[in-house]
PDB file of C-alpha atoms in Angstrom:
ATOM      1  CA  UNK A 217     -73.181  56.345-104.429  1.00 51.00           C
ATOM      2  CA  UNK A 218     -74.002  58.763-106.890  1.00 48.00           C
ATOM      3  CA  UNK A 219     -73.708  61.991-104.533  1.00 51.00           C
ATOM      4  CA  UNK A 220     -70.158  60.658-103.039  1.00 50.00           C
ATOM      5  CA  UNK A 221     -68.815  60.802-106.948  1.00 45.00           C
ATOM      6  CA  UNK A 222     -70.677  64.044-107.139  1.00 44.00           C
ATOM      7  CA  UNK A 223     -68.910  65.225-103.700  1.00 50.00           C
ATOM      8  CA  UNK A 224     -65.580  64.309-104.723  1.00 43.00           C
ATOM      9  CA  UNK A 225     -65.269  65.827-108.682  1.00 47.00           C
ATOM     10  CA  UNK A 226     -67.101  69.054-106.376  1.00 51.00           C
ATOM     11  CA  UNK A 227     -63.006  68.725-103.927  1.00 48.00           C
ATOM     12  CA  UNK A 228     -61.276  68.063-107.177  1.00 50.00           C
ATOM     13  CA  UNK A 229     -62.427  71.432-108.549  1.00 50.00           C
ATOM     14  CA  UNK A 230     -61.753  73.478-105.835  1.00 50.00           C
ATOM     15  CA  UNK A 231     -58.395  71.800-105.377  1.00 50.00           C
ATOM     16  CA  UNK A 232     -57.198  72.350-109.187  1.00 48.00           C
ATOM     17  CA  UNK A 233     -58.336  76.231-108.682  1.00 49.00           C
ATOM     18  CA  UNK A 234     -55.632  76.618-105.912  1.00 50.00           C
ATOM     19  CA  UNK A 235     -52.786  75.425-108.168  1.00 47.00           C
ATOM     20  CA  UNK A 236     -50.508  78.262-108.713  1.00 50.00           C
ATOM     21  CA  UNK A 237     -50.181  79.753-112.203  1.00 49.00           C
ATOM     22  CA  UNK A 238     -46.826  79.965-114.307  1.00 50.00           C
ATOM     23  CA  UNK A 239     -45.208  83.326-114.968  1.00 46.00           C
ATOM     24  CA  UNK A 240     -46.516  82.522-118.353  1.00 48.00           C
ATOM     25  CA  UNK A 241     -50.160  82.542-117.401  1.00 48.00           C
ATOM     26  CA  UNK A 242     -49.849  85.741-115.020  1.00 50.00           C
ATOM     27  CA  UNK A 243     -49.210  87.898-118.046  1.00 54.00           C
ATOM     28  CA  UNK A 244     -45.959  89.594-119.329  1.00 60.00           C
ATOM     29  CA  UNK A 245     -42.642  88.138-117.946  1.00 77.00           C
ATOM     30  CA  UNK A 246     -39.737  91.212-116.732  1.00 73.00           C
ATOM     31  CA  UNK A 247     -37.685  90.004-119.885  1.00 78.00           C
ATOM     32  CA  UNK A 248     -40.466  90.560-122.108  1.00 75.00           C
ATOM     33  CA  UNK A 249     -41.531  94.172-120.550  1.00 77.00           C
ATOM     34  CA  UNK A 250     -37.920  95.054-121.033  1.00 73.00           C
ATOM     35  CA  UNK A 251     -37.647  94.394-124.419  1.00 75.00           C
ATOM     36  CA  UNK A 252     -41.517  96.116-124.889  1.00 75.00           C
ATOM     37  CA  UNK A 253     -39.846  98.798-123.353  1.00 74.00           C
ATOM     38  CA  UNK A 254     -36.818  98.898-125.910  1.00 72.00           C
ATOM     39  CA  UNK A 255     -38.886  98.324-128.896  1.00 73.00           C
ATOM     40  CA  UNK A 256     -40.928 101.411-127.953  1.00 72.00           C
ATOM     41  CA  UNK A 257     -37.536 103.594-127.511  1.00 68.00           C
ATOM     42  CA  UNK A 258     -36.053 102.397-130.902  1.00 67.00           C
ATOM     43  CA  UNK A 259     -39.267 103.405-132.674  1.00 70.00           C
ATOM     44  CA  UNK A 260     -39.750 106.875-130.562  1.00 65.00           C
ATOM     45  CA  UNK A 261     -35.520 107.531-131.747  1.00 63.00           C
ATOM     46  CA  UNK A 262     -36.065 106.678-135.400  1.00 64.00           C
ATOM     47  CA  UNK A 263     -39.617 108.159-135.412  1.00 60.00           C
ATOM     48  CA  UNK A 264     -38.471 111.542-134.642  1.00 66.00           C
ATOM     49  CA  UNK A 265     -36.241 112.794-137.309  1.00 70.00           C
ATOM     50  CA  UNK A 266     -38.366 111.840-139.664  1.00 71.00           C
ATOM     51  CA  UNK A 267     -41.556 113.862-138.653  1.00 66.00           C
ATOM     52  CA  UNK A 268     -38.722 116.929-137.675  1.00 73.00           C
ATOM     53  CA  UNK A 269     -37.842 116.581-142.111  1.00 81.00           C
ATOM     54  CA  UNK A 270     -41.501 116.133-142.467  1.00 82.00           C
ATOM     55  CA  UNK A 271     -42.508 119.138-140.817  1.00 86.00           C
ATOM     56  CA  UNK A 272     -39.667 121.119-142.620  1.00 88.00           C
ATOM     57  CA  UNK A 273     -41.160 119.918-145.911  1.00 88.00           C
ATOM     58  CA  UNK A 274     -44.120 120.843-145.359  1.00 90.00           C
ATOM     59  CA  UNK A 275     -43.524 124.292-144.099  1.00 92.00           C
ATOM     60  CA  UNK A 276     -40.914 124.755-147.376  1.00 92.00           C
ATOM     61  CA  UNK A 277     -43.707 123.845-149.317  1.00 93.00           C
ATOM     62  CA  UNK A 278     -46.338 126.468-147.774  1.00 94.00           C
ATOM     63  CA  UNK A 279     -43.814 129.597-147.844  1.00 95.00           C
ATOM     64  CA  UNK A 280     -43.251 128.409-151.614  1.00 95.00           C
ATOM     65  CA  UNK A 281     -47.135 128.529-152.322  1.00 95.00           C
ATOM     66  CA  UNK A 282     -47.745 131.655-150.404  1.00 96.00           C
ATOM     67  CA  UNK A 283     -45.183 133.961-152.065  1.00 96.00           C
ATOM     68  CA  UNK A 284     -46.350 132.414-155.376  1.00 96.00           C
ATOM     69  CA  UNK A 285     -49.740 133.279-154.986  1.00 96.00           C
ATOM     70  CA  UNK A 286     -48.758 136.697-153.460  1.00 96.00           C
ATOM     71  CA  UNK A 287     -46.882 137.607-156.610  1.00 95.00           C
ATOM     72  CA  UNK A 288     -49.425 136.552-159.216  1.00 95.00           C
ATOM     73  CA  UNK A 289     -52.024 138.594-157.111  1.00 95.00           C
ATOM     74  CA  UNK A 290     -49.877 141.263-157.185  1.00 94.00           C
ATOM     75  CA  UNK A 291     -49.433 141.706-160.984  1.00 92.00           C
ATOM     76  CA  UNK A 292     -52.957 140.838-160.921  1.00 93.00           C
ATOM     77  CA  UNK A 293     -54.563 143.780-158.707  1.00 94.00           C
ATOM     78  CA  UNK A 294     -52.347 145.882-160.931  1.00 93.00           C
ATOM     79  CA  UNK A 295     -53.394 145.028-164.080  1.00 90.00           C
ATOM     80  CA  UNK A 296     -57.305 145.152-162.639  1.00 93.00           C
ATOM     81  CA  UNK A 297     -57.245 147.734-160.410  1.00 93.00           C
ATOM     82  CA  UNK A 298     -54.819 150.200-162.230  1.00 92.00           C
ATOM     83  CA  UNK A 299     -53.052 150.522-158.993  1.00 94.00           C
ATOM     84  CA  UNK A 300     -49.584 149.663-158.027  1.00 93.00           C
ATOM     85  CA  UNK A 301     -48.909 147.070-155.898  1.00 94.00           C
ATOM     86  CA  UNK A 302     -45.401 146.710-153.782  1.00 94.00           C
ATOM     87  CA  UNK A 303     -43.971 143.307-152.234  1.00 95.00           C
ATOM     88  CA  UNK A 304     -41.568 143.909-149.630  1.00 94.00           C
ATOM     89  CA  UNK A 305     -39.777 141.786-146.954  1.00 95.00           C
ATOM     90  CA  UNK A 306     -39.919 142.686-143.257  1.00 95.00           C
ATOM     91  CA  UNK A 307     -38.604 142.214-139.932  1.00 94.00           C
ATOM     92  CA  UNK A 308     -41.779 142.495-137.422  1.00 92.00           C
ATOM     93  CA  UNK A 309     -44.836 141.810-140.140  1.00 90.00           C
ATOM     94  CA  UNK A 310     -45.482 145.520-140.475  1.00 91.00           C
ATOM     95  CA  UNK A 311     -43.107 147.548-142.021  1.00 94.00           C
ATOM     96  CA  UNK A 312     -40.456 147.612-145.083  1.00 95.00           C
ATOM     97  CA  UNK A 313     -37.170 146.386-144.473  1.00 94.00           C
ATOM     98  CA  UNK A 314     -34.657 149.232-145.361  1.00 91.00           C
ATOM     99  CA  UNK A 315     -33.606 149.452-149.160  1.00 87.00           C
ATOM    100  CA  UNK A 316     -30.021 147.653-148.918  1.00 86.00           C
ATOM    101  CA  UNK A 317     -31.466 144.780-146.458  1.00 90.00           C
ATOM    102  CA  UNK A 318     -31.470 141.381-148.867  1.00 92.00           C
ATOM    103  CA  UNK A 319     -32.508 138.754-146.178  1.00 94.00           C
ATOM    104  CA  UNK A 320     -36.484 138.972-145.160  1.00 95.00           C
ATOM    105  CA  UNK A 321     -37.325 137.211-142.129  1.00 95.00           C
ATOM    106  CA  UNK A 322     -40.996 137.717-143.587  1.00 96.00           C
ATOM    107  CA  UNK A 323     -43.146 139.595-146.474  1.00 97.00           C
ATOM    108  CA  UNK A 324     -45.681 141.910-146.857  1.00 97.00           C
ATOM    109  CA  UNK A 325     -47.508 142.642-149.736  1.00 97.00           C
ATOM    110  CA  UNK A 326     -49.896 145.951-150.169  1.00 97.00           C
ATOM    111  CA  UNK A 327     -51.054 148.865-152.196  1.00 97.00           C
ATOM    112  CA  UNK A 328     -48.181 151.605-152.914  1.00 94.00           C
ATOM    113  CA  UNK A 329     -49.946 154.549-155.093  1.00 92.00           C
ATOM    114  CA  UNK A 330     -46.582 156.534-154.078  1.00 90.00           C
ATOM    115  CA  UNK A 331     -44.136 153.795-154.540  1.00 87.00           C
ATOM    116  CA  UNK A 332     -42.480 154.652-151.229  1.00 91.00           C
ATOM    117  CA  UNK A 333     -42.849 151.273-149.691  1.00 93.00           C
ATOM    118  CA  UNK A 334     -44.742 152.342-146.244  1.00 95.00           C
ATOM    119  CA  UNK A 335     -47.613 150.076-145.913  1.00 96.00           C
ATOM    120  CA  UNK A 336     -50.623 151.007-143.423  1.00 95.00           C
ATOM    121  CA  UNK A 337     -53.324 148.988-141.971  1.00 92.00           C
ATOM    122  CA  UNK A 338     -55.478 150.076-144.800  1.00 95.00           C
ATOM    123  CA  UNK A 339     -53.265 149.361-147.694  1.00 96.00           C
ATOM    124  CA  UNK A 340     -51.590 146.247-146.584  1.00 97.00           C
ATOM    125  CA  UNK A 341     -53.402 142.972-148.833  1.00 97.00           C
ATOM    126  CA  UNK A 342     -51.176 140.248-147.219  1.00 96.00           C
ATOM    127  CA  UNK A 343     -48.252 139.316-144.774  1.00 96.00           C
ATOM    128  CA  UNK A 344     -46.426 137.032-143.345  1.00 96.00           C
ATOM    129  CA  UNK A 345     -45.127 137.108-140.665  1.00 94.00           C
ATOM    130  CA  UNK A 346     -41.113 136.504-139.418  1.00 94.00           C
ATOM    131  CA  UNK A 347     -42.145 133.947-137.234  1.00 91.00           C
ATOM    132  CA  UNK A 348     -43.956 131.488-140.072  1.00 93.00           C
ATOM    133  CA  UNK A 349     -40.189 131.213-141.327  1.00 91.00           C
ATOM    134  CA  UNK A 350     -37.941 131.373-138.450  1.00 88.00           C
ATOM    135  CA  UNK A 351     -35.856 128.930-137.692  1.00 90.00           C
ATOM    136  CA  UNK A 352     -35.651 127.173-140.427  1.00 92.00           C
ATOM    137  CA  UNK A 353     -35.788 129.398-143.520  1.00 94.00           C
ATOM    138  CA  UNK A 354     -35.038 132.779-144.199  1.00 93.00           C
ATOM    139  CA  UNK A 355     -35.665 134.841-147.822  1.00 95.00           C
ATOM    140  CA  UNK A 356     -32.892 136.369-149.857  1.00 95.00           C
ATOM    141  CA  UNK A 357     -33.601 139.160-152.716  1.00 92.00           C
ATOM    142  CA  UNK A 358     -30.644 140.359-155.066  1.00 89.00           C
ATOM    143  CA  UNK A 359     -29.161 143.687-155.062  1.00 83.00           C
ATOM    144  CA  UNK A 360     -31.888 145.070-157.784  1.00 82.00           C
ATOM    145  CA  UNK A 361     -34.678 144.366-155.533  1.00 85.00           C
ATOM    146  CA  UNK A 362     -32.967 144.688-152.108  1.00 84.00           C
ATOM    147  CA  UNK A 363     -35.706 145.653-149.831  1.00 88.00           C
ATOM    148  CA  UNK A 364     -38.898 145.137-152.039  1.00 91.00           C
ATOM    149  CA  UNK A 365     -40.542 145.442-155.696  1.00 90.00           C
ATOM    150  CA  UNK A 366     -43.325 147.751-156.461  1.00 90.00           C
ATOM    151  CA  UNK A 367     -45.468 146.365-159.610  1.00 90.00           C
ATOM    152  CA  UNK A 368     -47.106 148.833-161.956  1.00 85.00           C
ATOM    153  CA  UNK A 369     -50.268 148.556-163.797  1.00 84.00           C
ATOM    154  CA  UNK A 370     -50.054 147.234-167.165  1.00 73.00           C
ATOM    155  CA  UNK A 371     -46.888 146.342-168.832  1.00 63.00           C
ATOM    156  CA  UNK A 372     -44.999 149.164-166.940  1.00 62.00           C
ATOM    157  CA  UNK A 373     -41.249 148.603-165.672  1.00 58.00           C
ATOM    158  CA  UNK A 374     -41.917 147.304-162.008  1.00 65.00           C
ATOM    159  CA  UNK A 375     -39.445 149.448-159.870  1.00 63.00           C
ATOM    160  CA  UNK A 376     -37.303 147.717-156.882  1.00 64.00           C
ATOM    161  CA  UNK A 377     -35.752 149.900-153.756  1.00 60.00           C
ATOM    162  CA  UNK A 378     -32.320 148.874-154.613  1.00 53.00           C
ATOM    163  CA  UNK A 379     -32.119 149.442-158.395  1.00 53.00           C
ATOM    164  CA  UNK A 380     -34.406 148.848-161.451  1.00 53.00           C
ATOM    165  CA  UNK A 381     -32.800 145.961-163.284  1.00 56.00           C
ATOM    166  CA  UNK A 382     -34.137 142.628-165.089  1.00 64.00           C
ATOM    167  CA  UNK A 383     -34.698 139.468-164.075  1.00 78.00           C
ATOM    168  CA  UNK A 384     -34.219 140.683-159.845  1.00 87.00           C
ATOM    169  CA  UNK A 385     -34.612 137.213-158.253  1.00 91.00           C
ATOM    170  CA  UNK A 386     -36.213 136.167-154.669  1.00 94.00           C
ATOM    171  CA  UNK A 387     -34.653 133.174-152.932  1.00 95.00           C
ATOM    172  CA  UNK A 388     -36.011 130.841-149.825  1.00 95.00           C
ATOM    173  CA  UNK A 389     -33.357 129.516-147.936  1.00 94.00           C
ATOM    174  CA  UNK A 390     -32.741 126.655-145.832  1.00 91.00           C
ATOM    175  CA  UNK A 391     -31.376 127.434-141.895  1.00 86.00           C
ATOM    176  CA  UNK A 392     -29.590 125.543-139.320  1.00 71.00           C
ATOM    177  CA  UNK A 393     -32.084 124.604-136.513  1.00 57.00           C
ATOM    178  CA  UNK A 394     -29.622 126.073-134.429  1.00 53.00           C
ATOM    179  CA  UNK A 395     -31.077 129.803-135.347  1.00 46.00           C
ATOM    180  CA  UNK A 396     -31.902 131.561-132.290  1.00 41.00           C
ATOM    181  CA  UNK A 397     -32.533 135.357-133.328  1.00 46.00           C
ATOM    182  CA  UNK A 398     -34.480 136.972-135.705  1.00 45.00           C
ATOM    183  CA  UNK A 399     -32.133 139.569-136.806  1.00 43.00           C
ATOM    184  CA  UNK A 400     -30.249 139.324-140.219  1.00 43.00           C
ATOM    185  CA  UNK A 401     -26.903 140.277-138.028  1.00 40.00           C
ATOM    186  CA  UNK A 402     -27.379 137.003-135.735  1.00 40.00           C
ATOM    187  CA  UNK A 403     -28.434 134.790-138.806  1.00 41.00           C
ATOM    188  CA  UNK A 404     -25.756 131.335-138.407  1.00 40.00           C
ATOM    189  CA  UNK A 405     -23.544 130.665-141.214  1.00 40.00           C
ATOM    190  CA  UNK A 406     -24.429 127.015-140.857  1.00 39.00           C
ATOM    191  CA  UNK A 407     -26.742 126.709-143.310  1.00 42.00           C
ATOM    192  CA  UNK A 408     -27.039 123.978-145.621  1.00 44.00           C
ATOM    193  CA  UNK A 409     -25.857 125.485-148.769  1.00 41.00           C
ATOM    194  CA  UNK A 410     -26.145 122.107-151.188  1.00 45.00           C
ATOM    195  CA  UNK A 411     -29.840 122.007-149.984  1.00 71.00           C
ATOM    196  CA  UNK A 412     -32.520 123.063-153.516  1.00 82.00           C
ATOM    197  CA  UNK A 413     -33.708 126.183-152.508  1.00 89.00           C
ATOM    198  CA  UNK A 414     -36.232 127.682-154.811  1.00 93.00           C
ATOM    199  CA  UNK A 415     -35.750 131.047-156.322  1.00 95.00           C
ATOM    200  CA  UNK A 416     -38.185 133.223-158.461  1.00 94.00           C
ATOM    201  CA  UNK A 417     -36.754 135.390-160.736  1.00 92.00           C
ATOM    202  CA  UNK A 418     -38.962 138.060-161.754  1.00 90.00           C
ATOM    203  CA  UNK A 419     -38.152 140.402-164.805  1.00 86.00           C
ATOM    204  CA  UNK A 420     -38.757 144.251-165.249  1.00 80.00           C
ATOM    205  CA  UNK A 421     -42.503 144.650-166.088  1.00 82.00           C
ATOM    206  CA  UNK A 422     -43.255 141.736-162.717  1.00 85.00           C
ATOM    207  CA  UNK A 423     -43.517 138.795-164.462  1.00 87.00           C
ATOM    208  CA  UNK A 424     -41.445 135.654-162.861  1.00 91.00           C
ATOM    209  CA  UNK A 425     -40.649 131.986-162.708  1.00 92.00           C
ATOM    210  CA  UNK A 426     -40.295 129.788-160.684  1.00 92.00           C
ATOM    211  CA  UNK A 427     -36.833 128.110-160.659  1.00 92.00           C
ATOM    212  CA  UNK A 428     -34.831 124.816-158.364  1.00 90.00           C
ATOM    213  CA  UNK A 429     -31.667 125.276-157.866  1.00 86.00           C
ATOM    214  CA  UNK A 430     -28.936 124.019-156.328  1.00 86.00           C
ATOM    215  CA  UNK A 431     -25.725 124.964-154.105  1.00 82.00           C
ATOM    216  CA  UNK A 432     -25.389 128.067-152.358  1.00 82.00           C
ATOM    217  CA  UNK A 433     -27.952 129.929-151.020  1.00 86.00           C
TER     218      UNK A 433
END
């Protein structure tokens, strides 16, 4: 008696095993995949403008750090060294920009003993480089210190390859992402003028602040 009971709980098992699940039970139903699927679009589309600003930030932030530190060092080295020191924007990360150019697609900064703003190999401290701004931000200098500054030792009247005049000032500019070309010509006149850009004015003996502002760039 006892092995028939055992026999037949053994055919009800095996029985109840061949019962065919619910969608349910098999896993994820077509409706739910296709709103999985949605989820993960809405998050990718609102995800990546906010990493593209992010990235901008950040980049604004390292340009404004690295000319900062590249114009302290260069009143620095003067003052130490006796030597003057020039700061000059460029176009391929190796030589001046001409005296009347006012937009740098990059910087270079280096020892001028002639103040004639040609930096060599040996002389050059610092650079960077047209493509660690492009597309998205390009430098402006005013009239007084179109092309560059050259920083004398001591408190001597720093000299600029436009004209020697007070408080010259440097800006960094937002650009339309729609930049293309590296040339000053090509540069788009799309960019976001009520942005705050930062601008460091720097006086006659190369001295500066630091200064927000806002508007036109």
């Amino acid at each position: 008696m006892a092995n028939r009971i055992v026999q037949v709980h053994q055919c009800r098992s095996k029985n109840a095993s061949k019962i065919p699940q619910t969608a349910s039970e098999q896993g994820f139903s077509l409706i739910e995949c296709l709103i999985t699927l949605l989820l993960i679009a809405l998050i990718a589309l609102f995800a990546t403008p906010l990493y593209h600003n992010l990235k901008i930030t950040l980049q604004a932030e390292k340009l404004q750090f690295l000319l900062t530190q590249d114009l302290q060092l260069a009143k620095s080295l003067a003052s130490i060294e006796h030597r003057p020191i020039s700061l000059c924007g460029t176009e391929n990360g190796h030589q001046c920009v001409s005296p009347q150019t006012e937009v740098w697609l990059g910087w270079i900064l280096f020892y001028d003993d002639t103040a004639n703003f040609m930096p060599t190999s040996d002389t050059i401290i610092h650079s960077v480089n047209p493509d660690e701004l492009t597309p998205h931000f390009i430098l402006k200098s005013t009239v007084n210190i179109a092309g560059g500054i050259n920083i004398a030792p001591r408190r001597e009247y720093a000299y600029g390859m436009g004209r020697s005049l007070p408080n010259g000032r440097i800006k960094l500019c937002p650009q339309s992402s729609k930049a293309s070309n590296n040339t000053p010509n090509s540069l788009p006149s799309t960019h976001q003028d009520l942005d705050i850009h930062t601008e460091w004015i720097i006086n006659v003996y190369g001295y500066f602040r630091m200064s927000k502002e806002k508007g036109r760039c």
